Amino acid sequence: QSALTQPASVSGSPGQSITISCTGTSSDVGGYKYVSWYQQHPGRAPKLIIFEVSDRPSGVSNRFSGSKSGNTASLTISGLQTEDEADYYCNSYSGSRTPWVFGGGTKLTVL
Amino acid sequence: QVQLVESGGGLVKPGGSLRLSCATSAFTFSDYYMSWVRQAPGKGLEWISYIRGDGGYTNYADSVKGRFTISRDNAKNSLYLQMNSLRAEDTAVYYCARFYSDSYGYLSAFDYWGQGTLVTVSS
């Protein structure tokens, strides 16, 4: 069982917006700004798309945005495109025994 | 551009050992914390270890503590993972990843990843 809870799957149509949640505790997501999101296409390495809750690395589309409220972080993808179809993972620093914890991943299907 | 290339994966029997390597280029390797993250087949990501830039501090997930050892050779720009007493549940793709640090020097996120190397533990 993953330390952070994500929905197993979400779906949307091209052009729509979707939001993926990532729920933790005050010891991880709620307690630190070090929440990041990764996109992983099948058979490929993960790619950083959001760091420190809402910052985007250079080169990442501004269609990707992040936020946090309490113990839940969220990734929003606007203007869905077919190439957004992938698995998405959240990650957070944790003040507990395991310092870096991931969510179980969310499969995004673009219908 | 930044590159990380893992090698050393393969098939090993339960109880056996394997050493993974990660060759890096295009950045000052010794300036960065580095990490290993694994992904079991069809499963999610799991952080397993990290090491400070000078090699003087390491940390491990409970699932591998005492069995795996992370190390680095800054002269060779390379990261390593020595895996002993391997179990079936260690079967996974192993990724090396670079840690990005914020302006205060705190570890923030995994900003670059290698393509991964598959380790299969089976008799």
Short mmCIF file of C-alpha atoms in Angstrom, two decimals:
data_model
loop_
_atom_site.label_atom_id
_atom_site.label_comp_id
_atom_site.label_asym_id
_atom_site.label_seq_id
_atom_site.Cartn_x
_atom_site.Cartn_y
_atom_site.Cartn_z
CA GLN A 1 0.00 0.00 0.00
CA SER A 2 1.41 3.38 -1.05
CA ALA A 3 1.94 6.12 1.47
CA LEU A 4 0.07 8.67 -0.66
CA THR A 5 -3.39 7.97 -2.07
CA GLN A 6 -4.24 8.68 -5.70
CA PRO A 7 -7.26 7.59 -7.75
CA ALA A 8 -6.41 4.55 -9.85
CA SER A 9 -7.72 6.11 -13.02
CA VAL A 10 -9.18 9.27 -14.49
CA SER A 11 -10.35 10.05 -17.99
CA GLY A 12 -11.23 13.02 -20.11
CA SER A 13 -11.83 14.11 -23.67
CA PRO A 14 -9.43 16.16 -25.75
CA GLY A 15 -9.66 19.82 -24.81
CA GLN A 16 -11.15 19.14 -21.40
CA SER A 17 -9.48 19.60 -18.01
CA ILE A 18 -8.91 16.92 -15.40
CA THR A 19 -7.60 16.95 -11.86
CA ILE A 20 -5.71 14.18 -10.08
CA SER A 21 -5.63 14.22 -6.30
CA CYS A 22 -2.88 13.00 -4.00
CA THR A 23 -3.82 12.62 -0.34
CA GLY A 24 -1.31 12.19 2.42
CA THR A 25 -0.98 13.38 6.01
CA SER A 26 0.42 16.30 7.95
CA SER A 27 3.70 14.37 8.08
CA ASP A 28 4.18 14.53 4.33
CA VAL A 29 1.98 16.42 1.85
CA GLY A 30 0.47 18.70 4.47
CA GLY A 31 3.71 19.49 6.23
CA TYR A 32 6.11 20.39 3.43
CA LYS A 33 6.30 22.25 0.13
CA TYR A 34 8.27 19.37 -1.47
CA VAL A 35 5.43 17.82 -3.44
CA SER A 36 6.22 16.82 -7.00
CA TRP A 37 4.44 15.13 -9.89
CA TYR A 38 5.79 12.76 -12.55
CA GLN A 39 4.44 11.67 -15.91
CA GLN A 40 5.29 8.19 -17.14
CA HIS A 41 4.44 6.85 -20.56
CA PRO A 42 4.43 3.04 -21.01
CA GLY A 43 7.92 1.61 -21.09
CA ARG A 44 9.51 5.00 -20.42
CA ALA A 45 11.19 6.63 -17.47
CA PRO A 46 9.23 9.04 -15.27
CA LYS A 47 9.48 12.73 -16.15
CA LEU A 48 9.24 15.56 -13.64
CA ILE A 49 6.36 17.90 -14.51
CA ILE A 50 5.68 19.76 -11.24
CA PHE A 51 7.95 20.41 -8.25
CA GLU A 52 7.50 22.26 -4.97
CA VAL A 53 3.71 21.95 -5.25
CA SER A 54 3.19 24.25 -8.22
CA ASP A 55 6.43 25.02 -10.05
CA ARG A 56 7.05 23.76 -13.57
CA PRO A 57 10.47 22.75 -14.89
CA SER A 58 11.64 24.54 -17.99
CA GLY A 59 10.08 23.00 -21.08
CA VAL A 60 6.98 21.59 -19.39
CA SER A 61 3.73 22.85 -20.87
CA ASN A 62 1.77 25.42 -18.87
CA ARG A 63 -1.25 23.16 -19.35
CA PHE A 64 0.10 21.33 -16.29
CA SER A 65 -0.47 23.01 -12.92
CA GLY A 66 -0.23 21.97 -9.31
CA SER A 67 -1.75 23.05 -6.02
CA LYS A 68 -2.16 21.94 -2.44
CA SER A 69 -4.79 22.30 0.25
CA GLY A 70 -4.16 20.77 3.63
CA ASN A 71 -3.02 17.19 3.23
CA THR A 72 -4.12 16.90 -0.41
CA ALA A 73 -2.12 17.96 -3.46
CA SER A 74 -3.64 18.18 -6.92
CA LEU A 75 -2.40 18.06 -10.48
CA THR A 76 -4.58 19.74 -13.11
CA ILE A 77 -4.11 19.20 -16.82
CA SER A 78 -6.01 21.64 -18.99
CA GLY A 79 -6.67 21.39 -22.72
CA LEU A 80 -6.19 17.62 -22.68
CA GLN A 81 -4.22 16.21 -25.58
CA THR A 82 -3.87 12.61 -26.66
CA GLU A 83 -0.19 12.63 -25.74
CA ASP A 84 -1.15 13.35 -22.12
CA GLU A 85 -2.37 9.76 -21.84
CA ALA A 86 0.06 8.28 -19.31
CA ASP A 87 0.50 7.32 -15.67
CA TYR A 88 0.95 10.14 -13.18
CA TYR A 89 2.64 9.83 -9.79
CA CYS A 90 2.81 12.25 -6.91
CA ASN A 91 5.73 12.33 -4.51
CA SER A 92 6.35 14.11 -1.24
CA TYR A 93 9.05 14.54 1.32
CA SER A 94 8.00 12.89 4.55
CA GLY A 95 9.14 13.59 8.07
CA SER A 96 8.47 10.00 9.02
CA ARG A 97 10.66 6.90 8.68
CA THR A 98 10.72 6.89 4.86
CA PRO A 99 11.80 10.35 3.69
CA TRP A 100 10.42 10.20 0.14
CA VAL A 101 7.03 8.67 -0.54
CA PHE A 102 5.11 8.15 -3.76
CA GLY A 103 1.46 7.80 -4.55
CA GLY A 104 0.22 4.62 -6.16
CA GLY A 105 -0.16 6.29 -9.53
CA THR A 106 -3.12 7.37 -11.66
CA LYS A 107 -3.73 6.18 -15.19
CA LEU A 108 -5.03 8.99 -17.37
CA THR A 109 -7.05 7.96 -20.40
CA VAL A 110 -7.80 10.56 -23.05
CA LEU A 111 -10.96 9.34 -24.74
CA GLN B 1 22.10 17.49 -22.04
CA VAL B 2 21.96 15.67 -18.71
CA GLN B 3 22.16 11.91 -19.19
CA LEU B 4 21.87 9.02 -16.77
CA VAL B 5 22.41 5.50 -18.09
CA GLU B 6 21.87 2.47 -15.87
CA SER B 7 23.40 -0.95 -16.42
CA GLY B 8 23.97 -4.19 -14.58
CA GLY B 9 20.47 -5.61 -14.36
CA GLY B 10 19.65 -9.20 -15.14
CA LEU B 11 18.33 -12.49 -13.81
CA VAL B 12 19.57 -13.59 -10.40
CA LYS B 13 18.53 -16.37 -8.03
CA PRO B 14 16.99 -15.63 -4.62
CA GLY B 15 19.75 -14.95 -2.13
CA GLY B 16 22.09 -13.78 -4.88
CA SER B 17 23.80 -10.45 -5.47
CA LEU B 18 23.93 -7.88 -8.24
CA ARG B 19 25.62 -4.52 -8.69
CA LEU B 20 23.90 -1.79 -10.66
CA SER B 21 25.73 1.16 -12.18
CA CYS B 22 24.54 4.54 -13.37
CA ALA B 23 26.83 6.53 -15.64
CA THR B 24 26.12 10.25 -15.78
CA SER B 25 27.16 13.13 -17.98
CA ALA B 26 26.65 16.83 -18.70
CA PHE B 27 26.47 18.05 -15.11
CA THR B 28 28.83 18.39 -12.15
CA PHE B 29 28.09 15.03 -10.59
CA SER B 30 29.67 15.72 -7.22
CA ASP B 31 27.36 18.71 -6.65
CA TYR B 32 24.24 16.57 -6.53
CA TYR B 33 22.54 14.10 -4.25
CA MET B 34 21.61 11.00 -6.24
CA SER B 35 18.96 8.38 -5.68
CA TRP B 36 17.69 4.96 -6.73
CA VAL B 37 13.98 4.43 -7.34
CA ARG B 38 12.46 1.13 -8.37
CA GLN B 39 9.24 0.00 -10.03
CA ALA B 40 7.97 -3.57 -9.76
CA PRO B 41 6.24 -4.90 -12.89
CA GLY B 42 2.87 -3.22 -13.27
CA LYS B 43 3.28 -1.38 -9.99
CA GLY B 44 4.10 2.13 -8.78
CA LEU B 45 7.34 3.88 -7.94
CA GLU B 46 9.26 3.21 -4.74
CA TRP B 47 12.16 5.31 -3.45
CA ILE B 48 14.85 3.03 -2.06
CA SER B 49 18.03 5.02 -1.38
CA TYR B 50 19.91 8.28 -1.76
CA ILE B 51 23.47 9.51 -1.29
CA ARG B 52 24.95 12.93 -0.71
CA GLY B 53 27.22 14.52 -3.29
CA ASP B 54 30.41 13.76 -1.38
CA GLY B 55 29.24 10.25 -0.57
CA GLY B 56 29.35 10.99 3.15
CA TYR B 57 25.67 10.42 3.89
CA THR B 58 23.27 7.75 2.75
CA ASN B 59 19.69 6.78 3.52
CA TYR B 60 17.63 3.69 2.74
CA ALA B 61 14.05 2.53 2.69
CA ASP B 62 13.26 -0.11 5.30
CA SER B 63 12.56 -2.60 2.51
CA VAL B 64 16.25 -2.69 1.48
CA LYS B 65 18.10 -1.53 4.58
CA GLY B 66 20.90 -3.89 5.51
CA ARG B 67 20.80 -5.63 2.11
CA PHE B 68 21.50 -2.82 -0.39
CA THR B 69 24.39 -0.35 -0.40
CA ILE B 70 24.46 2.85 -2.41
CA SER B 71 27.81 4.37 -3.36
CA ARG B 72 29.34 6.73 -5.87
CA ASP B 73 32.63 7.46 -7.62
CA ASN B 74 32.78 11.16 -8.35
CA ALA B 75 35.93 10.75 -10.42
CA LYS B 76 33.96 8.48 -12.76
CA ASN B 77 30.66 10.42 -12.52
CA SER B 78 28.99 7.17 -11.57
CA LEU B 79 26.45 5.92 -9.05
CA TYR B 80 26.19 2.34 -7.84
CA LEU B 81 23.79 0.05 -6.02
CA GLN B 82 25.13 -3.15 -4.51
CA MET B 83 22.23 -5.52 -3.92
CA ASN B 84 22.72 -8.56 -1.68
CA SER B 85 20.36 -11.21 -0.31
CA LEU B 86 17.99 -10.57 -3.17
CA ARG B 87 14.36 -11.65 -2.86
CA ALA B 88 11.60 -12.22 -5.37
CA GLU B 89 9.98 -8.98 -4.24
CA ASP B 90 13.07 -7.05 -5.35
CA THR B 91 12.13 -7.80 -8.97
CA ALA B 92 11.73 -4.39 -10.58
CA VAL B 93 13.06 -1.83 -12.99
CA TYR B 94 15.67 0.19 -11.12
CA TYR B 95 16.05 3.85 -12.02
CA CYS B 96 18.78 6.20 -10.96
CA ALA B 97 17.59 9.75 -10.50
CA ARG B 98 19.21 13.08 -9.77
CA PHE B 99 17.94 15.15 -6.86
CA TYR B 100 17.08 18.79 -7.47
CA SER B 101 17.71 21.02 -4.46
CA ASP B 102 15.91 24.29 -3.73
CA SER B 103 17.62 27.63 -3.11
CA TYR B 104 18.13 26.70 0.54
CA GLY B 105 19.82 23.43 -0.39
CA TYR B 106 16.93 21.22 0.66
CA LEU B 107 16.18 18.18 -1.48
CA SER B 108 13.12 18.91 -3.57
CA ALA B 109 12.39 16.53 -6.44
CA PHE B 110 13.88 13.97 -8.82
CA ASP B 111 14.62 16.12 -11.86
CA TYR B 112 16.39 13.70 -14.19
CA TRP B 113 15.94 9.96 -14.55
CA GLY B 114 17.75 7.20 -16.39
CA GLN B 115 15.95 4.74 -18.64
CA GLY B 116 16.09 2.01 -16.00
CA THR B 117 17.55 -1.48 -15.76
CA LEU B 118 15.48 -4.59 -15.06
CA VAL B 119 16.37 -6.87 -12.18
CA THR B 120 14.59 -10.21 -12.05
CA VAL B 121 14.95 -12.40 -8.96
CA SER B 122 13.79 -15.92 -9.70
CA SER B 123 14.94 -19.48 -9.34
#
